[in-house]
mmCIF file of C-alpha atoms in Angstrom:
data_model
loop_
_atom_site.group_PDB
_atom_site.id
_atom_site.type_symbol
_atom_site.label_atom_id
_atom_site.label_comp_id
_atom_site.label_asym_id
_atom_site.label_seq_id
_atom_site.Cartn_x
_atom_site.Cartn_y
_atom_site.Cartn_z
ATOM 1 C CA UNK O 1 89.679 99.155 79.868
ATOM 2 C CA UNK O 2 92.268 97.799 77.538
ATOM 3 C CA UNK O 3 95.585 99.579 76.832
ATOM 4 C CA UNK O 4 94.645 100.627 73.416
ATOM 5 C CA UNK O 5 91.310 101.904 74.659
ATOM 6 C CA UNK O 6 92.947 103.871 77.395
ATOM 7 C CA UNK O 7 96.048 105.131 74.879
ATOM 8 C CA UNK O 8 93.175 106.155 72.369
ATOM 9 C CA UNK O 9 91.184 108.061 74.861
ATOM 10 C CA UNK O 10 93.707 110.027 76.421
ATOM 11 C CA UNK O 11 95.311 110.910 72.691
ATOM 12 C CA UNK O 12 91.726 112.097 71.783
ATOM 13 C CA UNK O 13 91.638 114.150 75.049
ATOM 14 C CA UNK O 14 94.947 115.725 74.945
ATOM 15 C CA UNK O 15 94.631 116.668 71.123
ATOM 16 C CA UNK O 16 91.356 118.651 71.658
ATOM 17 C CA UNK O 17 93.237 120.524 74.321
ATOM 18 C CA UNK O 18 96.338 121.183 72.283
ATOM 19 C CA UNK O 19 97.064 124.738 71.520
ATOM 20 C CA UNK O 20 100.576 125.596 70.221
ATOM 21 C CA UNK O 21 102.430 128.098 72.205
ATOM 22 C CA UNK O 22 103.841 130.982 70.620
ATOM 23 C CA UNK O 23 107.445 130.565 68.996
ATOM 24 C CA UNK O 24 110.329 131.769 71.047
ATOM 25 C CA UNK O 25 108.411 131.796 74.140
ATOM 26 C CA UNK O 26 109.515 128.151 75.063
ATOM 27 C CA UNK O 27 109.563 128.943 78.984
ATOM 28 C CA UNK O 28 109.595 132.172 81.070
ATOM 29 C CA UNK O 29 112.486 132.348 83.804
ATOM 30 C CA UNK O 30 111.250 133.789 87.141
ATOM 31 C CA UNK O 31 113.992 134.565 89.723
ATOM 32 C CA UNK O 32 112.636 133.803 93.224
ATOM 33 C CA UNK O 33 115.767 134.306 95.264
ATOM 34 C CA UNK O 34 119.695 134.513 94.686
ATOM 35 C CA UNK O 35 120.491 131.332 92.441
ATOM 36 C CA UNK O 36 116.953 130.110 92.742
ATOM 37 C CA UNK O 37 114.670 130.315 89.657
ATOM 38 C CA UNK O 38 111.431 129.191 88.146
ATOM 39 C CA UNK O 39 111.331 127.926 84.549
ATOM 40 C CA UNK O 40 107.672 128.428 83.840
ATOM 41 C CA UNK O 41 106.083 126.883 80.478
ATOM 42 C CA UNK O 42 102.687 127.267 78.742
ATOM 43 C CA UNK O 43 99.712 126.369 80.727
ATOM 44 C CA UNK O 44 98.300 125.290 77.217
ATOM 45 C CA UNK O 45 98.799 121.505 75.996
ATOM 46 C CA UNK O 46 101.964 119.851 74.947
ATOM 47 C CA UNK O 47 102.891 120.933 71.172
ATOM 48 C CA UNK O 48 105.726 121.207 68.567
ATOM 49 C CA UNK O 49 106.598 124.728 69.687
ATOM 50 C CA UNK O 50 106.738 123.868 73.521
ATOM 51 C CA UNK O 51 108.642 120.714 72.790
ATOM 52 C CA UNK O 52 106.430 119.017 75.458
ATOM 53 C CA UNK O 53 107.317 121.565 78.096
ATOM 54 C CA UNK O 54 103.918 122.547 79.158
ATOM 55 C CA UNK O 55 104.932 122.463 82.551
ATOM 56 C CA UNK O 56 106.814 124.509 85.309
ATOM 57 C CA UNK O 57 110.230 123.442 86.524
ATOM 58 C CA UNK O 58 112.513 124.660 89.388
ATOM 59 C CA UNK O 59 116.446 125.448 89.168
ATOM 60 C CA UNK O 60 118.646 125.702 92.374
ATOM 61 C CA UNK O 61 122.435 127.120 91.685
ATOM 62 C CA UNK O 62 125.268 126.416 93.948
ATOM 63 C CA UNK O 63 128.986 126.631 93.966
ATOM 64 C CA UNK O 64 128.928 122.988 93.308
ATOM 65 C CA UNK O 65 126.769 122.656 90.579
ATOM 66 C CA UNK O 66 122.875 122.949 89.854
ATOM 67 C CA UNK O 67 119.857 121.021 90.572
ATOM 68 C CA UNK O 68 117.043 120.957 88.162
ATOM 69 C CA UNK O 69 113.662 120.076 89.427
ATOM 70 C CA UNK O 70 111.850 117.976 86.589
ATOM 71 C CA UNK O 71 113.487 116.607 83.446
ATOM 72 C CA UNK O 72 111.473 118.077 80.303
ATOM 73 C CA UNK O 73 108.787 116.475 78.306
ATOM 74 C CA UNK O 74 111.056 115.098 75.506
ATOM 75 C CA UNK O 75 114.787 114.855 74.981
ATOM 76 C CA UNK O 76 114.626 118.081 72.878
ATOM 77 C CA UNK O 77 112.610 119.645 75.580
ATOM 78 C CA UNK O 78 115.087 118.630 78.117
ATOM 79 C CA UNK O 79 118.155 119.923 75.697
ATOM 80 C CA UNK O 80 115.979 123.447 75.461
ATOM 81 C CA UNK O 81 115.990 123.514 79.084
ATOM 82 C CA UNK O 82 119.694 123.251 79.141
ATOM 83 C CA UNK O 83 119.920 125.938 76.782
ATOM 84 C CA UNK O 84 118.213 128.252 79.265
ATOM 85 C CA UNK O 85 120.218 127.154 82.230
ATOM 86 C CA UNK O 86 123.345 127.968 80.520
ATOM 87 C CA UNK O 87 122.098 131.485 80.112
ATOM 88 C CA UNK O 88 121.740 131.697 83.946
ATOM 89 C CA UNK O 89 124.981 129.909 85.140
ATOM 90 C CA UNK O 90 127.753 128.164 83.844
ATOM 91 C CA UNK O 91 127.458 125.538 86.573
ATOM 92 C CA UNK O 92 126.627 122.030 85.127
ATOM 93 C CA UNK O 93 123.292 120.388 86.260
ATOM 94 C CA UNK O 94 124.462 117.673 88.773
ATOM 95 C CA UNK O 95 121.395 116.347 89.855
ATOM 96 C CA UNK O 96 117.741 116.325 88.298
ATOM 97 C CA UNK O 97 114.754 115.357 90.502
ATOM 98 C CA UNK O 98 111.721 113.820 88.671
ATOM 99 C CA UNK O 99 108.575 115.178 91.007
ATOM 100 C CA UNK O 100 106.549 112.373 89.642
ATOM 101 C CA UNK O 101 105.085 110.292 86.598
ATOM 102 C CA UNK O 102 103.899 112.619 84.096
ATOM 103 C CA UNK O 103 106.134 112.937 80.922
ATOM 104 C CA UNK O 104 107.285 116.374 81.228
ATOM 105 C CA UNK O 105 108.684 115.371 84.919
ATOM 106 C CA UNK O 106 110.968 112.810 83.737
ATOM 107 C CA UNK O 107 110.767 111.562 80.205
ATOM 108 C CA UNK O 108 113.927 114.022 79.397
ATOM 109 C CA UNK O 109 115.961 112.174 81.790
ATOM 110 C CA UNK O 110 117.942 110.357 79.170
ATOM 111 C CA UNK O 111 119.352 113.875 77.591
ATOM 112 C CA UNK O 112 120.479 114.712 81.449
ATOM 113 C CA UNK O 113 122.021 111.210 81.942
ATOM 114 C CA UNK O 114 124.302 111.844 78.941
ATOM 115 C CA UNK O 115 125.235 115.415 80.589
ATOM 116 C CA UNK O 116 126.515 113.237 83.820
ATOM 117 C CA UNK O 117 123.508 113.983 85.812
ATOM 118 C CA UNK O 118 122.024 111.898 88.464
ATOM 119 C CA UNK O 119 118.415 111.376 88.699
ATOM 120 C CA UNK O 120 116.464 111.313 92.003
ATOM 121 C CA UNK O 121 112.748 110.345 92.326
ATOM 122 C CA UNK O 122 110.355 108.357 94.648
ATOM 123 C CA UNK O 123 110.049 104.608 93.977
ATOM 124 C CA UNK O 124 106.290 105.114 93.434
ATOM 125 C CA UNK O 125 107.117 107.881 90.679
ATOM 126 C CA UNK O 126 109.660 105.106 89.056
ATOM 127 C CA UNK O 127 107.000 102.496 89.377
ATOM 128 C CA UNK O 128 104.386 104.864 87.558
ATOM 129 C CA UNK O 129 106.763 106.109 84.908
ATOM 130 C CA UNK O 130 107.807 102.327 83.846
ATOM 131 C CA UNK O 131 104.191 101.301 83.918
ATOM 132 C CA UNK O 132 103.189 104.245 81.319
ATOM 133 C CA UNK O 133 106.121 104.855 79.286
ATOM 134 C CA UNK O 134 105.007 103.411 76.337
ATOM 135 C CA UNK O 135 101.631 105.057 76.509
ATOM 136 C CA UNK O 136 103.219 108.443 76.994
ATOM 137 C CA UNK O 137 105.367 108.004 74.114
ATOM 138 C CA UNK O 138 102.374 107.402 71.809
ATOM 139 C CA UNK O 139 100.548 110.506 73.442
ATOM 140 C CA UNK O 140 103.642 112.479 72.683
ATOM 141 C CA UNK O 141 103.776 111.376 69.215
ATOM 142 C CA UNK O 142 100.438 112.519 68.662
ATOM 143 C CA UNK O 143 100.770 115.830 70.341
ATOM 144 C CA UNK O 144 104.545 117.097 69.423
ATOM 145 C CA UNK O 145 104.874 114.793 66.455
ATOM 146 C CA UNK O 146 107.541 111.988 65.880
ATOM 147 C CA UNK O 147 110.410 114.519 64.611
ATOM 148 C CA UNK O 148 110.050 116.436 67.833
ATOM 149 C CA UNK O 149 110.195 113.466 69.681
ATOM 150 C CA UNK O 150 113.403 112.135 68.168
ATOM 151 C CA UNK O 151 115.926 111.115 70.849
ATOM 152 C CA UNK O 152 113.459 110.491 73.645
ATOM 153 C CA UNK O 153 113.623 107.055 75.248
ATOM 154 C CA UNK O 154 112.636 106.069 78.750
ATOM 155 C CA UNK O 155 115.757 106.477 81.411
ATOM 156 C CA UNK O 156 114.809 106.110 85.289
ATOM 157 C CA UNK O 157 116.214 106.945 88.609
ATOM 158 C CA UNK O 158 119.506 106.455 89.856
ATOM 159 C CA UNK O 159 118.637 107.151 93.297
ATOM 160 C CA UNK O 160 115.083 106.435 94.565
ATOM 161 C CA UNK O 161 113.375 107.144 98.088
ATOM 162 C CA UNK O 162 110.017 105.756 99.722
ATOM 163 C CA UNK O 163 108.831 108.877 101.891
ATOM 164 C CA UNK O 164 111.554 111.340 102.072
ATOM 165 C CA UNK O 165 115.234 112.182 100.919
ATOM 166 C CA UNK O 166 117.681 114.912 101.580
ATOM 167 C CA UNK O 167 119.718 116.190 98.818
ATOM 168 C CA UNK O 168 122.792 118.404 100.033
ATOM 169 C CA UNK O 169 125.041 120.237 97.174
ATOM 170 C CA UNK O 170 127.287 123.174 97.638
ATOM 171 C CA UNK O 171 125.916 124.141 101.041
ATOM 172 C CA UNK O 172 122.188 123.890 100.097
ATOM 173 C CA UNK O 173 120.273 121.273 101.586
ATOM 174 C CA UNK O 174 116.845 120.305 99.751
ATOM 175 C CA UNK O 175 114.197 117.984 101.495
ATOM 176 C CA UNK O 176 112.250 115.817 98.954
ATOM 177 C CA UNK O 177 108.955 114.544 100.358
ATOM 178 C CA UNK O 178 106.723 111.952 98.618
ATOM 179 C CA UNK O 179 103.626 112.540 100.871
ATOM 180 C CA UNK O 180 101.462 109.841 98.874
ATOM 181 C CA UNK O 181 99.307 109.633 95.637
ATOM 182 C CA UNK O 182 98.004 112.900 93.867
ATOM 183 C CA UNK O 183 98.148 113.623 90.515
ATOM 184 C CA UNK O 184 100.166 110.685 90.006
ATOM 185 C CA UNK O 185 100.773 107.872 92.158
ATOM 186 C CA UNK O 186 104.409 108.961 92.821
ATOM 187 C CA UNK O 187 103.893 113.032 93.352
ATOM 188 C CA UNK O 188 106.544 114.454 95.386
ATOM 189 C CA UNK O 189 107.399 118.062 96.279
ATOM 190 C CA UNK O 190 110.858 119.631 96.948
ATOM 191 C CA UNK O 191 111.238 121.856 100.103
ATOM 192 C CA UNK O 192 114.400 124.614 100.026
ATOM 193 C CA UNK O 193 114.095 125.934 103.591
ATOM 194 C CA UNK O 194 116.635 128.542 103.230
ATOM 195 C CA UNK O 195 114.404 130.635 100.988
ATOM 196 C CA UNK O 196 111.061 129.130 102.088
ATOM 197 C CA UNK O 197 110.168 128.007 98.536
ATOM 198 C CA UNK O 198 108.551 124.741 97.627
ATOM 199 C CA UNK O 199 108.586 123.004 94.347
ATOM 200 C CA UNK O 200 105.344 121.060 94.001
ATOM 201 C CA UNK O 201 105.431 119.293 90.803
ATOM 202 C CA UNK O 202 101.763 118.308 90.048
ATOM 203 C CA UNK O 203 100.467 118.413 93.477
ATOM 204 C CA UNK O 204 99.624 122.117 92.601
ATOM 205 C CA UNK O 205 98.141 123.690 89.396
ATOM 206 C CA UNK O 206 97.729 127.459 89.333
ATOM 207 C CA UNK O 207 95.959 129.615 86.583
ATOM 208 C CA UNK O 208 94.654 126.293 84.896
ATOM 209 C CA UNK O 209 92.295 123.627 85.919
ATOM 210 C CA UNK O 210 93.968 120.176 87.054
ATOM 211 C CA UNK O 211 93.060 117.244 85.509
ATOM 212 C CA UNK O 212 91.956 114.039 87.500
ATOM 213 C CA UNK O 213 92.843 111.142 85.510
ATOM 214 C CA UNK O 214 92.520 107.397 85.809
ATOM 215 C CA UNK O 215 95.744 107.426 87.975
ATOM 216 C CA UNK O 216 94.853 110.234 90.141
ATOM 217 C CA UNK O 217 93.757 109.797 93.793
ATOM 218 C CA UNK O 218 91.727 112.775 94.655
ATOM 219 C CA UNK O 219 91.491 112.138 98.311
ATOM 220 C CA UNK O 220 95.342 111.465 98.485
ATOM 221 C CA UNK O 221 95.731 114.722 96.423
ATOM 222 C CA UNK O 222 94.101 116.759 99.088
ATOM 223 C CA UNK O 223 96.305 115.073 101.804
ATOM 224 C CA UNK O 224 99.247 115.736 99.735
ATOM 225 C CA UNK O 225 98.459 119.311 99.345
ATOM 226 C CA UNK O 226 98.028 119.508 103.087
ATOM 227 C CA UNK O 227 101.258 117.960 103.836
ATOM 228 C CA UNK O 228 103.046 120.478 101.498
ATOM 229 C CA UNK O 229 100.646 123.635 102.973
ATOM 230 C CA UNK O 230 102.102 122.620 106.487
ATOM 231 C CA UNK O 231 105.400 124.111 105.742
ATOM 232 C CA UNK O 232 103.991 127.700 105.138
ATOM 233 C CA UNK O 233 106.094 128.385 102.246
ATOM 234 C CA UNK O 234 106.527 132.187 101.067
ATOM 235 C CA UNK O 235 106.970 130.875 97.462
ATOM 236 C CA UNK O 236 105.143 128.305 95.778
ATOM 237 C CA UNK O 237 106.388 127.043 92.360
ATOM 238 C CA UNK O 238 103.465 124.892 91.037
ATOM 239 C CA UNK O 239 103.958 122.148 88.614
ATOM 240 C CA UNK O 240 101.743 124.157 86.197
ATOM 241 C CA UNK O 241 101.535 127.810 86.125
ATOM 242 C CA UNK O 242 103.336 130.888 87.425
ATOM 243 C CA UNK O 243 105.162 131.293 90.923
ATOM 244 C CA UNK O 244 102.551 131.925 93.366
ATOM 245 C CA UNK O 245 101.517 132.129 96.916
ATOM 246 C CA UNK O 246 100.282 129.669 99.283
ATOM 247 C CA UNK O 247 96.718 131.494 99.186
ATOM 248 C CA UNK O 248 96.368 131.235 95.249
ATOM 249 C CA UNK O 249 97.845 128.013 95.422
ATOM 250 C CA UNK O 250 95.081 126.783 97.755
ATOM 251 C CA UNK O 251 92.130 128.190 95.997
ATOM 252 C CA UNK O 252 93.199 126.849 92.441
ATOM 253 C CA UNK O 253 93.962 123.149 93.452
ATOM 254 C CA UNK O 254 92.756 122.274 96.948
ATOM 255 C CA UNK O 255 89.692 124.323 97.201
ATOM 256 C CA UNK O 256 88.791 122.917 93.601
ATOM 257 C CA UNK O 257 89.290 119.393 94.771
ATOM 258 C CA UNK O 258 87.394 119.932 97.938
ATOM 259 C CA UNK O 259 84.586 121.297 96.401
ATOM 260 C CA UNK O 260 84.409 118.699 93.708
ATOM 261 C CA UNK O 261 84.614 116.055 96.456
ATOM 262 C CA UNK O 262 81.892 117.617 98.414
ATOM 263 C CA UNK O 263 79.520 118.258 95.456
ATOM 264 C CA UNK O 264 80.179 114.478 94.297
ATOM 265 C CA UNK O 265 79.792 113.077 97.860
ATOM 266 C CA UNK O 266 76.298 114.850 97.748
ATOM 267 C CA UNK O 267 75.419 113.474 94.419
ATOM 268 C CA UNK O 268 75.969 109.822 95.246
ATOM 269 C CA UNK O 269 74.198 110.348 98.668
ATOM 270 C CA UNK O 270 71.131 111.603 96.508
ATOM 271 C CA UNK O 271 71.292 108.549 94.267
ATOM 272 C CA UNK O 272 72.787 110.363 91.346
ATOM 273 C CA UNK O 273 74.923 108.412 88.797
ATOM 274 C CA UNK O 274 78.119 108.790 86.679
ATOM 275 C CA UNK O 275 76.307 110.110 83.846
ATOM 276 C CA UNK O 276 74.634 113.016 85.389
ATOM 277 C CA UNK O 277 77.737 113.939 87.697
ATOM 278 C CA UNK O 278 78.996 116.222 85.145
ATOM 279 C CA UNK O 279 76.364 118.615 86.276
ATOM 280 C CA UNK O 280 77.728 119.316 89.806
ATOM 281 C CA UNK O 281 78.491 122.875 90.287
ATOM 282 C CA UNK O 282 81.922 123.758 89.358
ATOM 283 C CA UNK O 283 81.184 127.384 88.464
ATOM 284 C CA UNK O 284 83.379 128.886 91.219
ATOM 285 C CA UNK O 285 86.404 127.883 89.261
ATOM 286 C CA UNK O 286 85.328 128.585 85.647
ATOM 287 C CA UNK O 287 87.757 131.246 85.221
ATOM 288 C CA UNK O 288 90.502 128.797 85.178
ATOM 289 C CA UNK O 289 92.180 127.625 81.923
ATOM 290 C CA UNK O 290 91.023 124.467 80.476
ATOM 291 C CA UNK O 291 87.705 124.325 82.626
ATOM 292 C CA UNK O 292 85.228 123.774 79.969
ATOM 293 C CA UNK O 293 87.492 120.861 78.437
ATOM 294 C CA UNK O 294 88.135 119.318 81.842
ATOM 295 C CA UNK O 295 85.567 120.160 84.510
ATOM 296 C CA UNK O 296 82.821 117.561 83.551
ATOM 297 C CA UNK O 297 85.525 114.559 82.865
ATOM 298 C CA UNK O 298 86.974 115.335 86.248
ATOM 299 C CA UNK O 299 83.469 115.160 87.776
ATOM 300 C CA UNK O 300 83.284 111.542 86.245
ATOM 301 C CA UNK O 301 86.500 110.416 87.304
ATOM 302 C CA UNK O 302 86.075 111.739 90.941
ATOM 303 C CA UNK O 303 82.649 109.966 90.955
ATOM 304 C CA UNK O 304 84.440 106.786 89.917
ATOM 305 C CA UNK O 305 86.760 107.028 92.857
ATOM 306 C CA UNK O 306 84.206 108.137 95.558
ATOM 307 C CA UNK O 307 81.874 105.476 94.397
ATOM 308 C CA UNK O 308 84.304 102.815 96.004
ATOM 309 C CA UNK O 309 85.410 104.746 98.865
#
């Protein structure tokens, strides 16, 4: 499939999902522990109202500065996140961690670099960002508009790592782990052992159906989830949705993927094709937002992946 066809199909999919967020409700601040927060965006699609921030982010404040987990879905989206942070602390953002290759994880990097922050990401995430930057900006133009996207330009990590990286600031040590491909090829999670909080990026979706896309790896995603779950976190900050516990994260993400892969595996064994794969039973997850839009598409993508496993 050509770049143009991929871009056109993704714009069409994302546009049909787009529902504007209510004005003034860009992100909800959820305190998790002292100086530890989640910034929870809409579970709906990117829009001019949410500035591309239809995602959940993390913030950890120390005496030597703050660490932001995920940059924001546009330059203006990052700027808006900075405004929220200024309402919580006087400490500047010293580090921004990109947990993956989706636009809201990294495309606001240029704003944070202007503020003097250091960007950290897995090497696989940076490669994915570079490969999809142009396409992402095309899609964002369709979803949030060129005026809202103004100022947004690709900027990449100053520090990269292969499998893991420890970041220490103001007496707080965070463990960054890239367990393998999941929703995107470079997905990572951030573990704060002091508060038993994990910031999962797109390894976990809560309250809305996850999307298995052309660049996703459904088998690796299950393994990445299990690597995160092995930490037995008390607080799970997903990439999309509210702060939750491991049981809910397991149901909304791992159980969904495992069920879909099991059903598609049976479908393939019984001689089923990609066209009829959309009929496999996913009804146990029909209460999740975006189910009607994404479930059938997920089935076809997982079929494409499992056919060659």
